[in-house]
Short mmCIF file of C-alpha atoms in Angstrom, two decimals:
data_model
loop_
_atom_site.label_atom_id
_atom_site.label_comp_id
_atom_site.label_asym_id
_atom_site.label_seq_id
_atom_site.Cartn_x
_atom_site.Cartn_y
_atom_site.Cartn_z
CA UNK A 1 -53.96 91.28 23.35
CA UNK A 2 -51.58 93.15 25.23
CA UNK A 3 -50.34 92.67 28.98
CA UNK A 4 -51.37 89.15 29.33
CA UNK A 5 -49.20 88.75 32.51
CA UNK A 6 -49.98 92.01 33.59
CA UNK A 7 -53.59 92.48 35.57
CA UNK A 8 -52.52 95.24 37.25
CA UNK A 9 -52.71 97.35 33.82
CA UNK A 10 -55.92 96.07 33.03
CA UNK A 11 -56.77 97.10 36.66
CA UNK A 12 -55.80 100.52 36.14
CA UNK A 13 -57.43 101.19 32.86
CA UNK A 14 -60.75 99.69 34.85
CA UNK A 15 -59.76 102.83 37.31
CA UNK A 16 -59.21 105.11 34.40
CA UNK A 17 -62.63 104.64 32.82
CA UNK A 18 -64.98 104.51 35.89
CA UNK A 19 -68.06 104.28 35.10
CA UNK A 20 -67.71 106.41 31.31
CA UNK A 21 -68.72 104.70 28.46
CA UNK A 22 -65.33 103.31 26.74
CA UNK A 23 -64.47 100.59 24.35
CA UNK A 24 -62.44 99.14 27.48
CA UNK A 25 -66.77 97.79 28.33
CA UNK A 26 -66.61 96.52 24.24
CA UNK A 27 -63.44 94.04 24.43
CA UNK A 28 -62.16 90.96 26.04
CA UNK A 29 -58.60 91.56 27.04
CA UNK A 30 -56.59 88.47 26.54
CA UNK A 31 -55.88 87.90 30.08
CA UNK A 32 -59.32 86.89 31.25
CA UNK A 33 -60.14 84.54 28.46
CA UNK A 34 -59.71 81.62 30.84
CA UNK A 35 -60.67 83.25 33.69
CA UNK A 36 -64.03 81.33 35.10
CA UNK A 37 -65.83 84.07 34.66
CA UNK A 38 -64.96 84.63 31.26
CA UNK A 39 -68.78 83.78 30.15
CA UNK A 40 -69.84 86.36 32.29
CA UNK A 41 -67.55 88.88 30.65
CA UNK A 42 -68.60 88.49 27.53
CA UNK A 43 -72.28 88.19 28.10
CA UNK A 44 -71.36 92.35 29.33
CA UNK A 45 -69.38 92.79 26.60
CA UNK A 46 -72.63 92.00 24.48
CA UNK A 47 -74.96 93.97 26.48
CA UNK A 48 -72.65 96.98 26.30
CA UNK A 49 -72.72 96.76 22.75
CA UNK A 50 -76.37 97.12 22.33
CA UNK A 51 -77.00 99.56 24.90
CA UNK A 52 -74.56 101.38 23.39
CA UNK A 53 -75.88 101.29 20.07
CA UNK A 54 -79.07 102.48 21.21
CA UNK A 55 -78.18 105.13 23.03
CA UNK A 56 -76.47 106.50 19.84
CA UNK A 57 -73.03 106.05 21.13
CA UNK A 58 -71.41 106.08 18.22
CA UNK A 59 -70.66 108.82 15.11
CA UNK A 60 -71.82 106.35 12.09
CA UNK A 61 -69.60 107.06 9.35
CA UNK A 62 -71.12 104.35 5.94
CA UNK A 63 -68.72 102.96 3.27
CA UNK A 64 -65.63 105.32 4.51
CA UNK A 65 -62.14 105.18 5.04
CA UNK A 66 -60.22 106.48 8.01
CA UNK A 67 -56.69 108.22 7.49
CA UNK A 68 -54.81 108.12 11.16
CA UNK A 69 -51.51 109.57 12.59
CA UNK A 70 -50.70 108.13 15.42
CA UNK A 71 -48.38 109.77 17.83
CA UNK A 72 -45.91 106.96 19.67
CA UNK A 73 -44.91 106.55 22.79
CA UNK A 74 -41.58 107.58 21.31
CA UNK A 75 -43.13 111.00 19.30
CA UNK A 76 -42.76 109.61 15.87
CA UNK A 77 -45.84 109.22 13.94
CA UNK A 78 -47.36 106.20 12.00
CA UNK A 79 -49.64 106.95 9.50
CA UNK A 80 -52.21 104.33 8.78
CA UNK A 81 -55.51 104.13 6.90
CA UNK A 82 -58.66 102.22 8.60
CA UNK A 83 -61.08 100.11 6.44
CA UNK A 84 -62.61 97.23 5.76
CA UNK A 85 -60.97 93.90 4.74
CA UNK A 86 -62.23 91.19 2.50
CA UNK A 87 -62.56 87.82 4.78
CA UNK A 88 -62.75 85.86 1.00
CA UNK A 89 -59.27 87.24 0.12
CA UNK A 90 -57.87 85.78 3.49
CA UNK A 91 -56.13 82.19 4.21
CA UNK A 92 -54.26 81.89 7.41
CA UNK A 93 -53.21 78.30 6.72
CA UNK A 94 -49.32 77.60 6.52
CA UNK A 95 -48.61 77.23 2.59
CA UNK A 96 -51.51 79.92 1.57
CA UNK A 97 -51.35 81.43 -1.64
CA UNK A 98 -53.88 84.35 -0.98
CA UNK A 99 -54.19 88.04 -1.10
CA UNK A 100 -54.24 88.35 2.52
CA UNK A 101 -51.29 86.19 4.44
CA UNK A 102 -50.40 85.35 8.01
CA UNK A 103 -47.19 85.81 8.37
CA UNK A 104 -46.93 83.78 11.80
CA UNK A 105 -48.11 80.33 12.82
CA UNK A 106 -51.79 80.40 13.88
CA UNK A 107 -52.64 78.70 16.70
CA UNK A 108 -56.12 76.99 15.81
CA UNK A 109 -56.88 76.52 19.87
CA UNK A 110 -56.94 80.38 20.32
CA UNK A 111 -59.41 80.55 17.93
CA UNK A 112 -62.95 79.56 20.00
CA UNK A 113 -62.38 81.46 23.17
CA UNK A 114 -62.62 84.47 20.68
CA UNK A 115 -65.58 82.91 18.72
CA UNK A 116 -67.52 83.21 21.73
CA UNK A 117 -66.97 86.66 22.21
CA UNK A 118 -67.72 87.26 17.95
CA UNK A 119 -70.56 85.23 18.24
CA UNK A 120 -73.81 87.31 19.35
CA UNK A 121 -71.42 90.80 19.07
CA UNK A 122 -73.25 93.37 17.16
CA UNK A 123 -69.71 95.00 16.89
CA UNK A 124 -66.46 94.50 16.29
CA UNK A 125 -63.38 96.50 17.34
CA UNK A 126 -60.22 95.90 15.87
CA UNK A 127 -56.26 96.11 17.14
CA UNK A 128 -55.30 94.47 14.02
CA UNK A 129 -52.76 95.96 11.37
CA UNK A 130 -52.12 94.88 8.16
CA UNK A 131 -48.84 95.58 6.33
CA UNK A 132 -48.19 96.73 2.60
CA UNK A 133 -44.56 96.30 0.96
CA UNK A 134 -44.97 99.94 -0.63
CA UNK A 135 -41.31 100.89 -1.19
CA UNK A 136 -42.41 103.70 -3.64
CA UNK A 137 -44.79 105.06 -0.79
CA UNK A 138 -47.96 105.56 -3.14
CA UNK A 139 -50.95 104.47 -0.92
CA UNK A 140 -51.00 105.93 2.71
CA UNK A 141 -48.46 108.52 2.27
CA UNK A 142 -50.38 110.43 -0.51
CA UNK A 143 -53.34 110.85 1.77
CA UNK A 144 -51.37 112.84 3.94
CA UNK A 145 -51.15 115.08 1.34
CA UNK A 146 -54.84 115.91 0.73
CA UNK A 147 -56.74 118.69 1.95
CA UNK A 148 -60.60 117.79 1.88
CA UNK A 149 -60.67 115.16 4.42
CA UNK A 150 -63.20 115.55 7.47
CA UNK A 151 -61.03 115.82 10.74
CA UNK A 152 -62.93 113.22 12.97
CA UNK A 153 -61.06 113.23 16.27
CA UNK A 154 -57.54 114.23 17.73
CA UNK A 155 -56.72 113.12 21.60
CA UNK A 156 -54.57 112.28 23.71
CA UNK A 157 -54.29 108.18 24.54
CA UNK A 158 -53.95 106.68 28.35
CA UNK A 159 -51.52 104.67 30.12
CA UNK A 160 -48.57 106.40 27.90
CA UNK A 161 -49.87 105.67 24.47
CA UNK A 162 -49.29 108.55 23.16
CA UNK A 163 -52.11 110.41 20.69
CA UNK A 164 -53.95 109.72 17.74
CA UNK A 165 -55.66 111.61 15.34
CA UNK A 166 -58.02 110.69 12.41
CA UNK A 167 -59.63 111.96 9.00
CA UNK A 168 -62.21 110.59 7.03
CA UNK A 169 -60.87 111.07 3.72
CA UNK A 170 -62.56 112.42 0.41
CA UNK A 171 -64.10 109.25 -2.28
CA UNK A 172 -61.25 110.97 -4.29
CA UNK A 173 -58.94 110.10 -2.03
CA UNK A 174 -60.62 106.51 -1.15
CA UNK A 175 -60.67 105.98 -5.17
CA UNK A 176 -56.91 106.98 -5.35
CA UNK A 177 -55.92 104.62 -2.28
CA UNK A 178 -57.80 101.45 -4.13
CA UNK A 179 -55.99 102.41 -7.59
CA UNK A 180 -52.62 102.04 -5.55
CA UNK A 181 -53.25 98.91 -3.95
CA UNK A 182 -54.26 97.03 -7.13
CA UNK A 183 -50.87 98.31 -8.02
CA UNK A 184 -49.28 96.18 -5.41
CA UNK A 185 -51.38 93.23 -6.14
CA UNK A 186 -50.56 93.23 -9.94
CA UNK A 187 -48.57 89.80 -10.39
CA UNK A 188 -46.43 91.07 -13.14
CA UNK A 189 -45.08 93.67 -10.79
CA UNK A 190 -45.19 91.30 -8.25
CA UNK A 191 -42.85 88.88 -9.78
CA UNK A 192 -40.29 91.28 -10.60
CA UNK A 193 -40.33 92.83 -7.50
CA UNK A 194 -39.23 89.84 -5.73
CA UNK A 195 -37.85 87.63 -8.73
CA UNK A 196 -40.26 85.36 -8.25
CA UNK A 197 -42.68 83.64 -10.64
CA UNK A 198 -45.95 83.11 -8.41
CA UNK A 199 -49.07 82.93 -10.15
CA UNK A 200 -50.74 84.60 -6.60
CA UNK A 201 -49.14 87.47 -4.92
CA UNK A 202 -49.15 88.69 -1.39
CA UNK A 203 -50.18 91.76 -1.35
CA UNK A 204 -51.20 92.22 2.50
CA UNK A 205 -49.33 90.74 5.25
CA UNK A 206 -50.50 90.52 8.97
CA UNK A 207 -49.04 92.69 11.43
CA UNK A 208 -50.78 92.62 14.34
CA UNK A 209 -54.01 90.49 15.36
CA UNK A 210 -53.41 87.53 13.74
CA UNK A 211 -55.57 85.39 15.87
CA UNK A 212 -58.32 88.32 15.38
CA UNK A 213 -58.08 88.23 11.56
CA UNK A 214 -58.55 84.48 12.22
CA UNK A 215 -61.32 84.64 14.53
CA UNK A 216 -63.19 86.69 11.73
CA UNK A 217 -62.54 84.66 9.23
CA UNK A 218 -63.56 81.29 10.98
CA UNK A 219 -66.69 83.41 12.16
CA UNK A 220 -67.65 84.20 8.66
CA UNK A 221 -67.45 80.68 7.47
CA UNK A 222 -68.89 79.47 10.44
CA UNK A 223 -72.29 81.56 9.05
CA UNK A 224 -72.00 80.45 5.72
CA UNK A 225 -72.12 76.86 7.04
CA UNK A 226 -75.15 77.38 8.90
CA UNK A 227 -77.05 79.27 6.51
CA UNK A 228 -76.40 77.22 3.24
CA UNK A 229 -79.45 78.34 1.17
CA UNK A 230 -78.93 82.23 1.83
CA UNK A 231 -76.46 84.35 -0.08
CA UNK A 232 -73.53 85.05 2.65
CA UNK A 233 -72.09 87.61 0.09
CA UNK A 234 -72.92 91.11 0.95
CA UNK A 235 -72.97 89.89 5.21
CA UNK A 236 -71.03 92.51 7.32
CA UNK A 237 -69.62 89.75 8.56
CA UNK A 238 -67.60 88.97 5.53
CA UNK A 239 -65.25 92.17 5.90
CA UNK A 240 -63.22 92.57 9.16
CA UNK A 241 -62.16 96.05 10.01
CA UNK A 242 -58.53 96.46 10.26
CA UNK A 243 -55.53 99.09 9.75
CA UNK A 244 -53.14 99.36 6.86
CA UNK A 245 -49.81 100.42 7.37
CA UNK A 246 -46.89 100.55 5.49
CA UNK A 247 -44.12 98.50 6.10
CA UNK A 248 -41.54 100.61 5.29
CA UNK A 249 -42.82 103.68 7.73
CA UNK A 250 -39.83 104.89 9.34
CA UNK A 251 -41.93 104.60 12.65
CA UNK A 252 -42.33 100.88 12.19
CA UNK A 253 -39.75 98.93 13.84
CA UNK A 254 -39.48 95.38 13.69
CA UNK A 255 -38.86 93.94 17.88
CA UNK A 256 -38.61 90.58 18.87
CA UNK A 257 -40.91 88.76 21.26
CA UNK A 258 -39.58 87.29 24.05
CA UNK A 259 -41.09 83.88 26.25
CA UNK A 260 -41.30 83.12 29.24
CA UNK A 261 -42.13 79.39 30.51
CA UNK A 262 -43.82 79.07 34.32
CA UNK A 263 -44.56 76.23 36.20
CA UNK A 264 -41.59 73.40 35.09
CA UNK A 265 -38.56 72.64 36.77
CA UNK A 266 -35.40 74.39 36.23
CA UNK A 267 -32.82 72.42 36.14
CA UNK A 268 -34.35 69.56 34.22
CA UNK A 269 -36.03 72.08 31.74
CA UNK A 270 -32.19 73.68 30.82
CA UNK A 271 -30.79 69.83 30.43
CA UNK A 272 -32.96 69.08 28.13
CA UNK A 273 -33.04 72.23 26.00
CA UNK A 274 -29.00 72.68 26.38
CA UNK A 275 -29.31 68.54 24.75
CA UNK A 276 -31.80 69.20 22.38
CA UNK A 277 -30.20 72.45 20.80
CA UNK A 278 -26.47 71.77 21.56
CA UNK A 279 -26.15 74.95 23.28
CA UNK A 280 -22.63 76.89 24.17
CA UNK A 281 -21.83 79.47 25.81
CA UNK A 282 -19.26 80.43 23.10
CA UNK A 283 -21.23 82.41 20.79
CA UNK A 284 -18.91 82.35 18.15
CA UNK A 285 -19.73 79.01 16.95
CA UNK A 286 -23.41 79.47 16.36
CA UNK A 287 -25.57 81.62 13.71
CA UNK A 288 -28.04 81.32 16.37
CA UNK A 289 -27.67 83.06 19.81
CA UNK A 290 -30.12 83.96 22.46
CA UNK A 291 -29.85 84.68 26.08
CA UNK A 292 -31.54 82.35 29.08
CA UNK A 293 -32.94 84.40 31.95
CA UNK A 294 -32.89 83.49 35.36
CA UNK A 295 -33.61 85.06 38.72
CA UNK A 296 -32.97 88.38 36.39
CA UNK A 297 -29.67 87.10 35.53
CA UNK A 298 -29.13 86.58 31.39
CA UNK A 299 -26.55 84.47 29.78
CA UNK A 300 -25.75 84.15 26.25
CA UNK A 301 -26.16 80.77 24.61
CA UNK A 302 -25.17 79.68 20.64
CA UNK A 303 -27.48 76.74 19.29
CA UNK A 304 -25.13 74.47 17.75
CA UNK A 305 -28.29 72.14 16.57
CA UNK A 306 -30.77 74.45 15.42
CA UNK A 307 -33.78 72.65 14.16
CA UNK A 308 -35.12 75.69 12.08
CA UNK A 309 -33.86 78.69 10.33
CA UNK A 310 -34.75 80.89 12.07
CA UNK A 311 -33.23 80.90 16.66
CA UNK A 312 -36.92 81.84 17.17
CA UNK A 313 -38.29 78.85 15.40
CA UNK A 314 -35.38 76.45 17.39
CA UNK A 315 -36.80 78.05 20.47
CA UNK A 316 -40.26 77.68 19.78
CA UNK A 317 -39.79 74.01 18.71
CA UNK A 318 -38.41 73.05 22.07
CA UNK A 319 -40.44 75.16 23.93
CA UNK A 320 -43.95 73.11 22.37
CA UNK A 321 -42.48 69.86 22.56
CA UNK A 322 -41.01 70.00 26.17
CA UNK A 323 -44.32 71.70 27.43
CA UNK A 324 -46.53 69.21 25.42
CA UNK A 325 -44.44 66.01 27.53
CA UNK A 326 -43.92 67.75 30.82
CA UNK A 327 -46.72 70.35 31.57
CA UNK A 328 -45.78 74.47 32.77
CA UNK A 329 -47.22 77.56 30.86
CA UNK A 330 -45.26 79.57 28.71
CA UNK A 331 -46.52 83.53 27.61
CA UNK A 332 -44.88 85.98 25.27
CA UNK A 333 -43.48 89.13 26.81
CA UNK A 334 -42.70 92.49 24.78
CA UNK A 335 -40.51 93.86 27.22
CA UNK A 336 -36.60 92.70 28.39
CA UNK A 337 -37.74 94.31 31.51
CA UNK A 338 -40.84 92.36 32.59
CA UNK A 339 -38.94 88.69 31.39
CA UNK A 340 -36.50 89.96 34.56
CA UNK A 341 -39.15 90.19 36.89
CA UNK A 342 -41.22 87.63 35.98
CA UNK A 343 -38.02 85.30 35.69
CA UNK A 344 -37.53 85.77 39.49
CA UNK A 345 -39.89 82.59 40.38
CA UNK A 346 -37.64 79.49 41.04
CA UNK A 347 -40.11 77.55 38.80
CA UNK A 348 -39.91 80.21 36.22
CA UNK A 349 -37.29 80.71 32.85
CA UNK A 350 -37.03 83.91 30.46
CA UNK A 351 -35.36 83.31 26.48
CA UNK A 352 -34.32 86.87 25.53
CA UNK A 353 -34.63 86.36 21.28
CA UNK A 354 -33.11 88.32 18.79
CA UNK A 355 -34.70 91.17 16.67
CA UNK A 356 -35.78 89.95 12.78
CA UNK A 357 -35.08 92.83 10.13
CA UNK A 358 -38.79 93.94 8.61
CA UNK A 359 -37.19 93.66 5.09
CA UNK A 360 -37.16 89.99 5.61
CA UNK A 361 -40.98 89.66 6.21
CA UNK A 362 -42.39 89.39 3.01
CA UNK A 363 -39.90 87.52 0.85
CA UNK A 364 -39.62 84.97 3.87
CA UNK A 365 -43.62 84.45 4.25
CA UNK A 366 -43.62 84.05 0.27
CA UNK A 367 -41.70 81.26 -0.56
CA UNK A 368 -41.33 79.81 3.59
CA UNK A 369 -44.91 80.53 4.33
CA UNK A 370 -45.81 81.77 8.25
CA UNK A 371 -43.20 81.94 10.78
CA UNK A 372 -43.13 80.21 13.91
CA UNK A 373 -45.71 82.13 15.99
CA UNK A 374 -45.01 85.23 18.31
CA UNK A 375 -41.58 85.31 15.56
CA UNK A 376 -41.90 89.49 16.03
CA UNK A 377 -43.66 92.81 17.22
CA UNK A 378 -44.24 95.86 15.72
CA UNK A 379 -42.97 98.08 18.53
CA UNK A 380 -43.93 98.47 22.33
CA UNK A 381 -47.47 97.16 23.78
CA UNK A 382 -47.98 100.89 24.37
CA UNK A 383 -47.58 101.52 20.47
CA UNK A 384 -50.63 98.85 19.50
CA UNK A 385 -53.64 99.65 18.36
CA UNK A 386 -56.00 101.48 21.08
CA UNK A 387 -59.49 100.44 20.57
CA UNK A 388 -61.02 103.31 18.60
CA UNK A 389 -63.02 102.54 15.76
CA UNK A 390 -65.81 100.18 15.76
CA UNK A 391 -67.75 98.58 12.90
CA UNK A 392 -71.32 97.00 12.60
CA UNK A 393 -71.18 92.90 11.82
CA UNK A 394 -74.53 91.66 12.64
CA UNK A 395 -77.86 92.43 10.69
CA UNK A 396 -80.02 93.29 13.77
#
């Protein structure tokens, strides 16, 4: 879900690949999901997948669990482990008292562009990440430490993504990582980890791919409806494959997203958000500060009427209810660098937004629920998730 503004990266990756077989034939990148010939892509996407699986494509690794290091963009290394999530443990509704959390707004319209490409896909290949509050570092980190595991691939990544290697680790190992996560999901613990006195912890907390995570999860319930008299339970379908990473890895940093709104006019657009938020350009009278772009130029602004706790969630507030009365498209931008260019157009505005700390994240998303949406990043678009695993949800 990377590089939405960007077809020129998704244009090189095409020139990359060629005509090799690549998971880059497998996904829909989020820049041509309302493209009209978005049918058309996915109808290929779901071809590839079949001739793929039966030209034996794929190394078919059953009820395993991957261990990865992945080599940034930056050299450090983020250690992760790959495997299956349950889809019943998972609620990405604001107020949600389950296992599995989102810990930003989901936007229910993003959801059936997806379900098209999930529905009639023999496969599904994951770029989400799922984070654990593991202060005492006893689930992924101990893995690391085994020998037995079955070295499974180790290469380099494109387009400056660094590398990525990856074990499949020892049932030892796999019985060891599921001892430590009931750990974290025991509520006494719970509790007095975060003074709290919840009857239901949180025990995983979405990274990355929220809208993903809630594609599967609608897709999943969207079989169960339409198969009431069959048993749904043991369905591929149920699980969504996804990576677990530990929120306190030292190579997990916390970034803010940044917005930028197209296709409104300028100076009505900063009257009304300078009204709305009080905003001053003495930042010493406001908790919340963020910068306006224009043309490449920034300027620092203090909300003196914030209408959230958080200067994203003022932002965001605005941003929906000025778009929603007065038209213009707004995207989400990773990079300072790209909300200069892009901020260029005359029709065109950037909002620079401040970093959140990743100690925050759970204790917020338990007693606030999600944040607004787009509140945070885990590191550069480079540093996502490349599409490397795949895993088999269909019965065919």
């Amino acid at each position: 879900d990377q590089y939405t503004s960007q077809p020129e990266y998704w244009n090189e990756t095409e020139a990359i690949v060629g005509d090799n077989k690549s998971t880059l034939n497998l996904i829909l990148p989020e820049l041509y999901l309302e493209d009209e010939d978005v049918h058309k892509r996915i109808s290929n996407i779901h071809n590839a997948m079949e001739s793929y699986i039966k030209s034996d494509s794929f190394d078919v690794l059953k009820d395993s669990m991957i261990y990865i290091e992945r080599v940034q963009s930056n050299g450090t290394v983020r250690a992760g482990l790959v495997g299956a999530l349950d889809l019943e443990e998972y609620d990405y509704h604001k107020g949600s008292k389950s296992l599995v959390r989102a810990t930003e707004a989901t936007v229910v319209e993003r959801i059936p562009p997806r379900m098209e490409v999930r529905r009639g896909a023999m496969l599904e290949l994951p770029h989400i990440m799922i984070l654990i509050d593991d202060d005492e570092k006893t689930v992924v980190e101990p893995v690391a430490k085994l020998k037995d595991h079955e070295k499974l691939y180790d290469f380099m990544l494109m387009q400056n993504g660094g590398s990525i290697k990856g074990w499949k680790i020892s049932q030892a190992a796999i019985n060891q990582v599921t001892l430590a996560l009931e750990k974290l999901g025991n509520l006494e613990a719970f509790n007095k980890k975060y003074n709290l006195e919840e009857k239901n912890p949180l025990v995983y907390a979405m990274g990355d791919g929220n809208h993903s995570l809630a594609t599967a999860k609608e897709f999943y319930e969207e079989l169960k409806r339409n198969n009431p008299d069959k048993d749904m339970s043991n369905h591929p379908a149920r699980y969504a494959l996804v990576e677990i990473v530990n929120l306190h890895s030292p190579a997990l940093e916390f970034e803010a997203i940044h917005r930028i709104v197209t296709e409104i006019n300028r100076a009505d657009f900063i009257e009304k958000i300078s009204q709305k938020l009080g905003l001053t350009e003495d930042i010493s009278v406001g908790q919340q500060v963020f910068k306006i772009v224009c043309d490449g130029q920034a300027k620092k602004y203090a909300v003196t009427k914030p209408t959230s706790k958080l200067t994203v969630g003022s932002v965001q507030e605005f941003l929906d209810e000025y778009l929603e009365e007065n038209g213009g498209k707004i995207d989400y931008i990773h990079g300072i660098e790209v909300i200069d260019e892009l901020s260029r157009d005359e029709n065109s505005i950037g909002f620079v937004l401040p970093d959140m700390s990743k100690d925050q994240l759970f204790p917020t998303v338990i007693c606030d629920g999600a944040l607004p949406r787009k509140t945070f990043s885990m590191g550069h678009a480079e540093d996502k998730r490349y599409y490397v695993e795949a895993r088999k949800i269909s019965l065919d």
